[in-house]
Amino acid sequence: MAAPKGAMDRGTVRQRTIFYNRILQLRSETDKPANMLSCGKERQRSHTIRTSKRQNPSLSYELFCDEDQSDETLPESEDLERYVLENTQGTTKALFLRFPVRGLYKLRVYGGSGYNPPHICDFRIRCEEEGKNPNPFPLKKDIGYGYSQEARDAGLVTTSAYSGIVVMEHGQKMTFEFDVEKPSEFETKMHHRDKTLDELDKYVEKNVTDKKAEITVTMPEEGLTRDSEYALEINTREKDSHDSYRNVCNYFLTPDKAQWKDDSDAKPSNRVQQRPAHAQVRVQQKPAPRQRPRTPVRSESPRFRMRDATDQESIDNLERTIRDFEKSKLDEKDEDYTRAKERLVLLRNKANKDEAIRKRMRDATKEDSIEELEKSIKDFEDGDLDEKNRDLTKAKERLEQLKKKKAEEDAIRKRMRDDTDGDSIEDLEKSIRDFEEAGIDERDRDLTLAKERLRQLKNDAHKEPEPKDERAREVMRDATENASADELERAIKEFEDSGLDEKDEDLTKAKEKLVKLRANKLLKAEEDKLRKKLADAQAGDNMDALDKALEECKRAGLEDKGDITKAEETLMNMHKEKLEEARRQRDAEKLQKALEEAEQSAVADKLDDTEDFHEAKETNEQLARVKKFNRQVMELNPRLVSEIASYKRPKPCIQDVMKATYIILGEKEQSLDWQRIVKLMKTIGQGNVIRRVGQFDIVGVNSEQASSADKLISKYDMADVKRNSHGAGTFYSWTRNVVNEVNGQGEDEE
């Protein structure tokens, strides 16, 4: 057996040696060396470890696939641990392996107790041919399958089935019997990788008394699922307790007698007897030694419930468990209690923010503004809210309606403009009628011009010929050159009343000039109104009003008479002051809002060329990166931090990483021996390391701190640190990212 790679201290080596020599005996179902095995067509392999009868060590494992030396590519979503079945049968622990693709695998086995069980052995396995069942096993639990130590601790002193592998025919019923030492409540679940728990619930029945438990399982008929492998999960808790159920025993159910019969209880020394009437399973085996189960301390039950609620999303459940914890009179300075209170604040803040976003979208849904509705929908989707939400569905439907309505209005407007330029009274009347029925503003300029044109067309159609008067031509020509719109209109009317040719060139020029004069008259009034609105907004020192007024002036194409330039300068200064204030405060939310307003402003193109805007943008990007770094640590399970603090003699990489972390947080390097680091890590409240990282900002780190931290962690890489401690690996990633940020590299190392 090849020795495991990586350095171990003497205590670990001695523990591993004692564990291997005195507790475990390894054997394989092949004559090949145990560290290099191959599997054939079944794509399944088993390895057995016999344990001492006097001890019951735990067993854990890791399965790896070397894709570089494999014939096929492993799908990214595959969890290899689901392809291992751990079976406990008496003093034997067996690992059954399946392989999803042909290739080279490594099985690493650990054994012992505590947080860091020693590494026992490695198996190098090559899968060369495709098997008939490359599917994962239906259930993955830490205790594996079979009658386990957890079952004995829970008070199940004997069982009718010690092996976790049970062969059953389709439609067969089988009863698993347990002698119960103390009154308990049972929870049973039947698993299949293609079926839900509710669909399989009807196949499991239980009959529980204070002294005995019977769990009857019916094997589903063939053809119900694509494969016929199921798992029975058994959980218990003390009777009348409010504690969570604990997994104590699991069974793998299969009809494949040819493959699994040798691994079930059906052996000469461990035979299953079935009653003809009920097909119950009874195993004639000497029961394991009775052990007094550990009775949970009732005062700790509120703590467990509060921990579970802290890891969930329900505000009501978390509030209830916090109240129960406070009523139990446990220490209110407790770390679990502090973490639960902080989690409650976060959940409430998120709920309030989500509700505000939802309300803005609801309000926008009731209005007619496409821009506002599009923005509110984007905010809703960016907020990671439920994409199947009913309000979101309504908002999107309303947006589609508004867009469709606008497209229809644009088409109607275009037809009316075309008809205004034509000579057909019928077509123009129809387009005006369609425009009004569409509900568009009656004061619309296009509509006014269309109605004026219709009146002219009708007058032209109904005029009676009168004696020609060439004097009317001269008056009209003069009015065309010099007169106002009203005077020109009167001159045109006199010309038309004189009975002169309607297709006269002078008349055509006069009418064209009249249309322009009327349009200019309307534009002048609108221009005066816009300039007054711009002046009022500038005097009122209102950035939003000034931005809107300036945008309207630009859209109307007003000539810059100095007032527009002055307004632009005022608006740019307002945006610069707002950006500088948010950048100085390093308020990420405030800075992001200020940048968005600047980018949507009427002076966005000019702001984009300013140093203030680029500095604000760089600061915003840096704050986002630091927030992402900090979130990795804030989401770290506090138990992993406690695990690091529990080390008496940590690995050098762990000690160096934590020392570098506290240097970045502002601690003096000379004082950071391991005892000091442990004391800091055990601090609760404001001094808690996770909270300190959550409040961390990179502006407090100088180049000297970054250099000291860099020297400590540069000796290692992420894989080195994570291999020894997952929690330390997270702190390594955070420290490396902060150092890179201080050095101007700004790259996120996951």
XYZ file of C-alpha atoms in Angstrom:
750
model
C 0.000 0.000 0.000
C 1.483 3.353 -1.006
C 2.054 5.815 1.810
C -0.163 8.911 1.712
C 1.408 12.055 0.399
C 1.823 15.129 2.600
C 3.520 15.685 5.947
C 1.932 14.473 9.235
C 3.051 15.162 12.797
C 4.087 12.299 15.079
C 0.726 12.131 16.832
C -1.096 11.678 13.543
C 1.340 9.031 12.308
C 1.034 7.096 15.575
C -2.766 7.336 15.513
C -2.854 6.125 11.898
C -0.471 3.224 12.660
C -2.458 2.077 15.721
C -5.732 2.417 13.804
C -4.459 0.405 10.875
C -2.695 -2.332 12.899
C -5.145 -2.866 15.746
C -8.561 -1.904 14.416
C -8.739 -2.445 10.655
C -7.917 -5.292 8.314
C -8.246 -4.538 4.595
C -9.088 -7.043 1.923
C -10.124 -6.742 -1.709
C -12.148 -9.040 -3.985
C -9.076 -9.569 -6.154
C -5.594 -10.962 -5.893
C -4.095 -7.749 -7.266
C -2.327 -5.319 -4.942
C -4.831 -3.188 -3.013
C -3.445 0.091 -4.309
C -3.890 -0.709 -8.041
C -7.165 -2.368 -9.100
C -9.180 -2.567 -12.285
C -12.862 -3.247 -12.961
C -14.535 -4.864 -15.935
C -17.957 -4.773 -17.475
C -19.934 -4.169 -14.301
C -18.339 -0.805 -13.648
C -18.713 -1.652 -9.969
C -16.104 -2.714 -7.427
C -16.174 -3.475 -3.659
C -13.499 -3.207 -0.980
C -13.975 -4.593 2.524
C -12.504 -3.448 5.839
C -12.839 -5.644 8.925
C -12.872 -3.834 12.269
C -12.051 -5.009 15.771
C -14.978 -6.335 17.771
C -13.887 -4.235 20.738
C -14.014 -0.929 18.873
C -16.347 0.807 16.452
C -14.311 3.371 14.483
C -15.860 5.705 11.937
C -15.057 5.420 8.249
C -15.031 8.139 5.580
C -13.784 8.349 2.045
C -13.236 10.523 -1.031
C -13.565 9.416 -4.662
C -11.675 11.274 -7.399
C -11.621 10.986 -11.204
C -8.478 11.806 -13.199
C -10.046 13.246 -16.377
C -6.646 13.722 -18.046
C -6.101 9.947 -18.048
C -9.718 8.950 -18.664
C -11.408 7.896 -21.894
C -14.549 9.949 -21.255
C -15.356 13.333 -19.718
C -17.086 13.410 -16.356
C -20.191 15.699 -16.401
C -19.665 18.784 -14.220
C -22.864 18.177 -12.231
C -21.884 14.673 -11.102
C -21.269 14.162 -7.345
C -18.899 11.172 -7.168
C -19.720 10.495 -3.505
C -23.173 9.284 -4.638
C -21.440 6.501 -6.586
C -20.108 4.905 -3.357
C -22.205 2.643 -1.110
C -20.834 2.120 2.415
C -22.287 -1.020 4.037
C -21.855 -2.031 7.677
C -22.460 -5.700 8.484
C -21.387 -6.728 11.956
C -17.638 -6.034 12.215
C -17.231 -5.556 8.456
C -17.408 -2.289 6.574
C -17.609 -2.620 2.781
C -17.374 0.073 0.102
C -19.145 -0.621 -3.215
C -18.098 1.655 -6.072
C -19.716 2.499 -9.396
C -18.129 4.558 -12.138
C -20.156 6.951 -14.330
C -17.535 7.005 -17.111
C -14.609 4.854 -18.245
C -11.387 6.174 -16.765
C -8.920 6.326 -13.899
C -10.196 6.819 -10.333
C -8.686 7.107 -6.869
C -10.436 6.085 -3.633
C -8.993 7.636 -0.480
C -10.086 6.099 2.868
C -9.975 7.761 6.303
C -10.745 6.163 9.676
C -10.908 7.113 13.341
C -12.728 9.763 15.358
C -12.651 13.537 15.762
C -12.598 16.334 13.228
C -9.510 15.126 11.355
C -9.520 11.298 11.114
C -6.203 9.870 9.842
C -5.686 8.842 6.246
C -5.647 5.011 6.078
C -5.064 4.046 2.474
C -5.576 4.840 -1.232
C -6.884 2.644 -4.066
C -6.049 3.431 -7.676
C -8.816 1.967 -9.884
C -9.156 1.863 -13.654
C -12.613 1.291 -15.199
C -11.979 -0.117 -18.684
C -15.408 -1.186 -19.978
C -18.921 0.206 -19.903
C -21.152 -1.421 -17.274
C -24.855 -2.120 -17.311
C -25.663 0.197 -14.382
C -23.523 3.351 -14.185
C -26.204 5.209 -12.160
C -25.568 6.691 -8.697
C -26.976 4.983 -5.609
C -30.363 6.354 -4.495
C -29.198 7.811 -1.145
C -25.987 9.250 0.306
C -25.820 9.504 4.108
C -22.806 9.994 6.368
C -23.552 6.831 8.393
C -23.835 4.658 5.252
C -26.129 1.623 5.082
C -26.763 -1.139 7.648
C -27.250 -1.461 11.394
C -24.806 1.162 12.694
C -23.393 2.510 15.931
C -25.830 5.414 15.556
C -28.711 2.924 15.769
C -27.300 1.458 18.977
C -26.786 4.943 20.441
C -30.421 5.757 19.629
C -31.591 2.734 21.656
C -32.253 0.231 18.836
C -30.555 -2.661 20.628
C -31.267 -5.427 18.095
C -32.512 -5.658 14.535
C -33.783 -8.259 12.116
C -31.415 -7.049 9.354
C -27.814 -6.140 10.147
C -26.575 -5.745 6.573
C -27.561 -2.577 4.747
C -28.124 -4.511 1.477
C -31.491 -6.245 1.135
C -32.545 -8.246 -1.934
C -36.322 -8.105 -2.596
C -38.492 -9.196 -5.499
C -40.969 -6.822 -7.127
C -44.217 -6.705 -5.136
C -42.626 -8.464 -2.133
C -43.285 -7.181 1.398
C -40.543 -7.237 4.020
C -40.668 -6.154 7.671
C -37.637 -4.749 9.490
C -37.936 -5.307 13.255
C -36.075 -3.437 15.997
C -36.047 -3.971 19.769
C -36.264 -0.483 21.311
C -34.573 0.321 24.616
C -36.467 3.554 25.259
C -39.687 5.091 23.828
C -38.868 6.752 20.518
C -40.568 8.362 17.535
C -39.723 7.021 14.078
C -39.606 8.797 10.709
C -39.238 6.716 7.524
C -38.542 7.776 3.949
C -38.217 5.786 0.754
C -35.853 7.193 -1.885
C -35.427 6.746 -5.618
C -33.426 9.017 -7.884
C -36.404 9.584 -10.267
C -39.324 9.678 -7.759
C -40.341 12.104 -5.022
C -40.756 11.114 -1.365
C -44.514 11.705 -1.592
C -44.852 9.304 -4.535
C -43.072 6.531 -2.599
C -44.655 7.153 0.817
C -47.406 4.580 0.206
C -44.838 1.757 -0.007
C -43.698 2.177 3.642
C -45.716 1.378 6.793
C -44.596 1.471 10.426
C -45.914 0.064 13.707
C -44.131 1.457 16.783
C -44.589 0.661 20.486
C -42.435 1.574 23.495
C -40.473 -1.695 23.192
C -40.621 -2.626 19.528
C -40.680 -1.062 16.079
C -41.784 -2.780 12.860
C -41.226 -1.083 9.494
C -42.840 -2.834 6.508
C -41.671 -2.051 2.984
C -43.319 -3.143 -0.273
C -41.001 -3.344 -3.270
C -42.664 -1.376 -6.140
C -43.716 -3.337 -9.197
C -41.312 -3.626 -12.124
C -41.677 -0.846 -14.694
C -42.613 1.909 -12.185
C -39.173 3.454 -12.675
C -36.264 3.123 -15.100
C -34.257 1.168 -12.533
C -35.407 -0.731 -9.474
C -32.970 0.409 -6.789
C -34.469 2.082 -3.719
C -33.251 3.191 -0.303
C -35.050 3.073 3.037
C -34.063 5.894 5.425
C -34.872 5.492 9.155
C -34.681 8.490 11.534
C -35.549 8.661 15.245
C -35.852 11.035 18.175
C -36.947 10.716 21.789
C -40.693 10.387 22.266
C -42.542 13.703 22.803
C -39.332 15.596 21.975
C -39.208 18.652 19.729
C -35.650 17.928 18.597
C -34.898 17.267 14.946
C -34.936 13.661 13.744
C -31.511 11.973 13.565
C -30.551 9.435 10.898
C -29.776 6.084 12.579
C -30.119 3.382 9.934
C -30.453 2.980 6.131
C -31.101 0.011 3.804
C -30.371 -0.433 0.103
C -33.260 -2.335 -1.580
C -32.655 -4.110 -4.888
C -34.204 -6.988 -6.876
C -30.819 -7.858 -8.455
C -30.179 -11.154 -6.680
C -27.320 -12.174 -8.980
C -25.221 -9.152 -8.081
C -26.103 -8.516 -4.432
C -27.104 -11.814 -2.789
C -23.600 -12.396 -1.349
C -23.650 -9.008 0.374
C -27.076 -9.257 2.001
C -27.931 -10.991 5.318
C -28.723 -14.235 3.436
C -25.548 -16.094 4.522
C -25.117 -19.323 6.518
C -23.924 -17.464 9.615
C -26.282 -14.567 9.144
C -29.432 -15.995 7.524
C -32.671 -14.094 6.879
C -35.836 -16.041 7.745
C -39.104 -14.921 6.177
C -42.542 -15.648 7.562
C -44.780 -16.995 4.790
C -47.720 -14.795 5.683
C -45.892 -11.507 6.018
C -42.451 -12.143 4.414
C -40.766 -10.471 7.412
C -36.961 -10.288 7.724
C -35.421 -11.865 10.829
C -31.666 -12.228 11.242
C -30.316 -14.937 13.562
C -27.229 -13.126 14.767
C -25.853 -12.395 18.157
C -26.844 -8.820 18.909
C -24.179 -6.205 19.384
C -23.261 -5.308 22.992
C -25.868 -3.093 24.611
C -24.633 0.427 25.046
C -26.335 3.074 27.070
C -27.434 5.752 24.589
C -26.508 9.328 25.280
C -29.558 11.275 26.421
C -29.693 14.741 24.869
C -29.706 17.579 27.386
C -33.132 19.137 27.122
C -31.876 22.651 27.814
C -29.808 22.374 24.634
C -32.821 21.647 22.396
C -33.600 25.354 21.773
C -30.005 25.820 20.658
C -30.250 23.076 18.021
C -33.530 24.457 16.668
C -32.111 27.973 16.583
C -29.022 26.757 14.690
C -31.190 25.050 12.070
C -33.397 28.138 11.692
C -30.306 30.360 11.310
C -29.269 28.398 8.207
C -32.747 28.751 6.640
C -34.681 31.656 5.067
C -37.802 31.794 7.290
C -38.026 34.965 9.432
C -40.976 33.633 11.486
C -39.193 30.365 12.305
C -35.992 32.190 13.304
C -37.886 34.665 15.501
C -39.684 31.788 17.221
C -36.499 29.818 17.923
C -34.748 32.954 19.263
C -37.670 33.501 21.672
C -37.463 29.861 22.790
C -33.702 30.239 23.347
C -34.249 33.389 25.439
C -36.960 31.683 27.503
C -34.587 28.769 28.211
C -32.374 31.260 30.107
C -29.217 30.224 28.263
C -26.351 32.703 27.911
C -27.494 35.639 25.738
C -23.829 36.331 24.876
C -23.676 32.884 23.322
C -22.086 32.776 19.845
C -25.053 30.855 18.340
C -27.463 33.439 19.774
C -25.389 36.352 18.410
C -25.205 34.736 14.969
C -28.961 34.095 14.967
C -29.733 37.739 15.860
C -27.422 38.974 13.093
C -29.029 36.581 10.615
C -32.495 37.851 11.650
C -31.445 41.463 10.933
C -30.118 40.446 7.504
C -33.327 38.566 6.626
C -35.527 41.489 7.734
C -33.463 44.003 5.748
C -33.641 41.798 2.663
C -37.413 41.367 3.091
C -37.909 45.157 3.397
C -35.737 45.836 0.367
C -37.540 43.172 -1.673
C -40.938 44.596 -0.696
C -39.859 48.122 -1.740
C -38.750 46.808 -5.138
C -42.005 44.882 -5.479
C -44.082 47.988 -4.595
C -42.267 50.158 -7.172
C -42.985 47.550 -9.822
C -46.668 47.351 -8.810
C -47.003 51.159 -9.033
C -45.236 51.246 -12.408
C -47.611 48.539 -13.668
C -50.543 50.908 -13.061
C -48.950 53.764 -15.037
C -48.374 54.209 -18.781
C -44.606 54.829 -18.792
C -42.676 52.112 -20.629
C -39.336 53.428 -19.323
C -40.392 53.339 -15.645
C -41.920 49.864 -15.983
C -38.831 48.471 -17.738
C -36.584 49.868 -14.986
C -38.731 48.447 -12.166
C -38.783 44.987 -13.819
C -34.990 45.080 -14.193
C -34.603 46.050 -10.495
C -36.908 43.158 -9.528
C -34.947 40.610 -11.578
C -31.558 41.967 -10.428
C -32.747 41.576 -6.822
C -32.788 37.736 -7.169
C -36.540 37.641 -6.409
C -38.798 34.831 -7.554
C -38.932 34.896 -11.369
C -42.306 33.099 -11.228
C -43.776 35.826 -9.014
C -47.319 36.866 -9.932
C -46.497 40.610 -9.745
C -43.579 40.112 -12.145
C -45.806 38.218 -14.563
C -48.390 41.014 -14.486
C -45.696 43.658 -14.965
C -44.266 41.880 -18.002
C -47.750 41.441 -19.480
C -48.445 45.154 -18.902
C -45.114 46.056 -20.539
C -45.992 44.014 -23.604
C -49.377 45.763 -23.762
C -47.780 49.213 -23.554
C -45.201 48.372 -26.226
C -47.907 46.988 -28.491
C -50.060 50.063 -27.912
C -47.149 52.401 -28.669
C -46.354 50.524 -31.887
C -49.993 50.840 -32.955
C -50.023 54.568 -32.097
C -46.810 55.149 -34.073
C -48.347 53.421 -37.093
C -51.521 55.540 -36.811
C -49.469 58.729 -36.455
C -47.405 57.904 -39.553
C -50.553 57.281 -41.640
C -52.036 60.589 -40.501
C -48.826 62.484 -41.372
C -48.814 60.898 -44.831
C -52.476 61.769 -45.379
C -51.841 65.357 -44.186
C -49.333 65.733 -47.004
C -51.834 64.332 -49.511
C -55.028 65.727 -51.070
C -57.591 63.043 -50.091
C -60.251 64.336 -47.694
C -61.599 60.818 -47.102
C -58.199 59.347 -46.203
C -57.335 62.267 -43.920
C -60.700 62.088 -42.124
C -60.223 58.374 -41.520
C -56.669 58.776 -40.176
C -57.774 61.636 -37.872
C -60.654 59.477 -36.583
C -58.294 56.538 -35.962
C -55.887 58.861 -34.144
C -58.603 60.196 -31.819
C -60.074 56.744 -31.137
C -56.607 55.527 -30.113
C -56.827 57.875 -27.114
C -53.744 59.933 -27.998
C -53.459 63.497 -26.638
C -55.906 65.789 -28.446
C -53.378 68.654 -28.182
C -50.888 66.673 -30.210
C -49.143 68.834 -32.843
C -49.590 66.300 -35.656
C -53.319 66.178 -34.968
C -53.590 69.993 -35.039
C -51.833 70.176 -38.391
C -53.971 67.363 -39.792
C -57.222 69.082 -38.782
C -56.040 72.368 -40.264
C -55.173 70.592 -43.485
C -58.596 68.909 -43.537
C -60.333 72.267 -43.135
C -58.358 73.665 -46.044
C -59.175 70.676 -48.235
C -62.882 70.994 -47.463
C -62.894 74.745 -48.136
C -61.176 74.139 -51.422
C -63.754 71.532 -52.330
C -66.835 73.694 -51.577
C -65.861 77.186 -52.790
C -68.018 78.778 -55.511
C -66.298 80.465 -58.484
C -66.349 84.264 -58.399
C -65.045 86.822 -60.798
C -61.330 86.769 -61.047
C -59.453 89.530 -59.300
C -55.800 89.860 -60.063
C -55.495 92.339 -57.205
C -55.975 89.423 -54.776
C -52.906 87.788 -56.299
C -50.728 90.809 -55.535
C -52.007 91.012 -51.950
C -51.304 87.326 -51.439
C -47.811 87.601 -52.917
C -47.000 90.505 -50.630
C -48.382 88.639 -47.602
C -46.336 85.592 -48.541
C -43.174 87.654 -48.359
C -43.831 89.894 -45.364
C -47.048 89.230 -43.475
C -47.834 87.257 -40.352
C -49.707 83.977 -40.348
C -53.098 85.633 -39.738
C -52.608 88.202 -42.513
C -51.410 85.545 -44.953
C -54.402 83.377 -44.127
C -56.764 86.271 -44.935
C -54.901 86.954 -48.181
C -55.171 83.310 -49.222
C -58.905 83.312 -48.451
C -59.458 86.434 -50.595
C -57.499 84.824 -53.447
C -59.566 81.643 -53.245
C -62.823 83.643 -53.042
C -61.806 85.552 -56.154
C -62.235 82.395 -58.210
C -58.658 82.219 -59.446
C -57.035 78.915 -60.379
C -56.695 76.621 -57.355
C -53.575 75.124 -58.847
C -51.996 78.520 -59.149
C -48.275 78.549 -58.297
C -48.596 81.669 -56.102
C -51.378 80.024 -54.093
C -49.302 76.907 -53.553
C -46.338 78.965 -52.258
C -48.616 80.972 -49.980
C -50.139 77.862 -48.409
C -46.725 76.319 -47.845
C -45.575 79.527 -46.166
C -48.718 79.583 -44.018
C -48.064 76.043 -42.759
C -44.515 77.045 -41.810
C -45.644 80.225 -40.051
C -48.212 78.339 -37.985
C -45.680 75.693 -37.059
C -43.180 78.390 -36.071
C -45.828 80.066 -33.957
C -46.445 76.856 -32.065
C -42.709 76.182 -31.720
C -42.023 79.699 -30.371
C -44.576 79.276 -27.600
C -43.189 75.854 -26.758
C -39.621 77.216 -26.792
C -40.476 80.022 -24.362
C -42.124 77.497 -22.071
C -39.072 75.180 -22.094
C -36.584 78.006 -21.446
C -38.644 79.234 -18.486
C -38.813 75.704 -17.085
C -35.000 75.403 -17.431
C -34.420 78.708 -15.627
C -36.792 77.765 -12.779
C -35.094 74.362 -12.311
C -31.642 75.975 -12.226
C -32.732 78.564 -9.674
C -34.329 75.908 -7.488
C -31.099 73.891 -7.172
C -33.031 70.672 -7.916
C -30.792 68.203 -9.788
C -33.599 65.926 -11.015
C -35.743 68.855 -12.236
C -32.754 70.485 -13.917
C -31.769 67.211 -15.587
C -35.280 66.721 -16.924
C -35.628 70.333 -18.148
C -32.244 70.215 -19.878
C -33.125 66.931 -21.576
C -36.389 68.418 -22.902
C -34.553 71.449 -24.297
C -32.069 69.242 -26.118
C -34.789 66.989 -27.467
C -36.676 70.012 -28.814
C -33.487 71.183 -30.574
C -33.454 74.655 -28.930
C -30.697 77.014 -29.910
C -28.124 77.550 -27.161
C -28.362 81.180 -26.132
C -25.994 80.688 -23.204
C -28.696 79.415 -20.858
C -28.266 75.779 -21.957
C -24.458 75.865 -21.476
C -24.883 77.429 -18.043
C -27.442 74.801 -17.073
C -25.095 72.014 -18.243
C -22.251 73.377 -16.105
C -24.528 73.628 -13.072
C -25.827 70.080 -13.560
C -22.309 68.670 -14.042
C -21.139 70.292 -10.791
C -24.134 68.804 -8.959
C -23.283 65.313 -10.236
C -19.571 65.746 -9.394
C -20.378 66.822 -5.828
C -22.703 63.867 -5.357
C -20.123 61.416 -6.773
C -17.327 62.870 -4.636
C -19.420 62.707 -1.447
C -20.352 59.039 -2.045
C -16.749 58.176 -2.986
C -15.374 59.883 0.132
C -17.873 58.037 2.361
C -17.117 54.753 0.473
C -20.832 54.008 0.571
C -21.248 51.366 -2.151
C -25.029 51.689 -2.472
C -24.947 55.491 -2.520
C -22.056 55.546 -5.006
C -23.767 53.048 -7.329
C -26.930 55.178 -7.339
C -24.925 58.368 -8.038
C -23.132 56.668 -10.958
C -26.402 55.414 -12.444
C -27.899 58.917 -12.229
C -24.783 60.377 -13.882
C -24.879 57.805 -16.704
C -28.560 58.567 -17.391
C -28.145 62.349 -17.110
C -28.534 64.854 -19.931
C -24.808 65.629 -19.488
C -23.694 61.968 -19.386
C -21.457 62.339 -22.441
C -19.589 65.263 -20.883
C -19.360 63.671 -17.429
C -17.828 60.557 -18.967
C -14.728 62.583 -19.880
C -14.166 63.970 -16.351
C -11.662 62.670 -13.820
C -14.300 62.787 -11.057
C -16.506 60.306 -12.916
C -13.660 57.860 -13.643
C -12.398 57.978 -10.024
C -15.915 57.308 -8.755
C -16.288 54.399 -11.178
C -12.950 52.869 -10.088
C -13.912 53.242 -6.413
C -17.275 51.596 -7.085
C -15.610 48.639 -8.835
C -13.130 48.270 -5.963
C -15.942 48.321 -3.361
C -17.768 45.620 -5.310
C -14.658 43.431 -5.404
C -13.967 43.907 -1.659
C -17.616 43.152 -0.862
C -17.327 39.924 -2.857
C -14.102 38.999 -1.008
C -15.760 39.690 2.361
C -18.902 37.705 1.478
C -16.840 34.515 1.090
C -15.831 34.787 4.766
C -19.231 36.012 6.005
C -20.885 32.916 4.502
C -18.359 30.656 6.235
C -19.872 28.268 8.790
C -18.777 29.473 12.287
C -18.122 25.838 13.198
C -15.211 25.809 10.749
C -13.735 28.838 12.564
C -14.176 27.034 15.884
C -12.465 23.990 14.374
C -9.373 26.069 13.488
C -9.313 27.609 16.977
C -9.410 24.122 18.519
C -6.045 23.112 17.015
C -3.306 22.824 19.626
C -0.490 22.398 17.113
C -1.789 23.646 13.741
C -0.121 22.921 10.450
C 2.279 25.738 9.445
C 0.110 26.704 6.484
C -2.950 27.164 8.765
C -1.037 29.254 11.309
C 0.549 31.447 8.600
C -2.807 32.031 6.863
C -4.560 33.091 10.090
C -1.602 35.279 11.066
C -1.736 36.989 7.666
C -5.504 37.440 8.060
C -5.150 39.279 11.374
C -2.288 41.428 10.005
C -4.666 42.621 7.271
C -7.317 43.256 9.972
C -4.870 45.593 11.770
C -3.280 43.395 14.454
C 0.451 43.871 15.162
C 2.518 41.128 13.577
C 4.893 40.791 16.565
C 2.051 39.831 18.929
C 0.490 37.168 16.702
C 1.701 33.873 18.134
C -0.758 30.948 17.952
C -2.101 31.505 21.473
C -2.938 35.107 20.590
C -4.554 34.055 17.294
C -6.724 31.444 19.059
C -7.808 34.052 21.614
C -8.792 36.459 18.820
C -10.702 33.730 16.951
C -12.696 32.871 20.076
C -13.763 36.507 20.547
C -17.496 37.047 20.123
C -19.555 40.147 19.370
C -17.887 43.040 17.538
C -14.476 41.384 17.788
C -15.601 38.193 16.048
C -13.375 37.500 13.025
C -16.313 36.985 10.630
C -17.907 40.254 11.745
C -14.589 42.103 11.451
C -14.198 40.870 7.884
C -17.795 41.887 7.121
C -17.001 45.472 8.226
C -13.584 45.520 6.515
C -12.625 48.189 3.974
C -9.369 48.090 2.058
C -8.555 51.762 2.665
C -7.322 50.812 6.138
C -4.577 48.524 4.760
C -1.151 49.976 3.955
C 1.538 48.502 1.720
C 3.586 47.303 4.704
C 0.693 45.201 6.025
C 0.071 43.795 2.552
C 3.764 42.910 2.131
C 3.923 41.109 5.504
C 0.767 39.119 4.744
C 2.029 38.280 1.239
C 5.279 36.831 2.581
C 3.348 34.541 4.934
C 0.918 33.078 2.371
C 3.099 33.062 -0.749
C 4.696 29.815 0.454
C 1.420 27.985 -0.175
C -1.305 27.686 -2.737
C -5.054 27.254 -2.305
C -4.935 23.462 -2.717
C -2.297 23.130 0.047
C -4.364 25.072 2.549
C -7.792 23.606 1.689
C -6.408 20.087 1.928
C -5.673 20.758 5.612
C -8.624 23.001 6.488
C -11.565 24.176 4.411
C -12.053 27.160 6.737
C -8.399 28.219 6.483
C -8.710 27.931 2.691
C -11.470 30.577 2.754
C -9.284 32.941 4.831
C -6.381 32.259 2.422
C -8.544 33.291 -0.548
C -9.694 36.457 1.261
C -6.147 37.489 2.278
C -4.748 36.823 -1.191
C -7.485 38.918 -2.818
C -6.921 41.835 -0.402
C -3.145 41.748 -0.973
C -3.654 41.737 -4.756
C -6.076 44.653 -4.438
C -3.610 46.710 -2.374
C -0.859 45.927 -4.903
C -3.097 47.148 -7.734
C -3.675 43.738 -9.327
C -7.344 43.548 -8.394
C -7.919 39.914 -9.433
C -10.395 37.676 -7.661
C -8.803 34.365 -6.625
C -11.512 31.837 -5.845
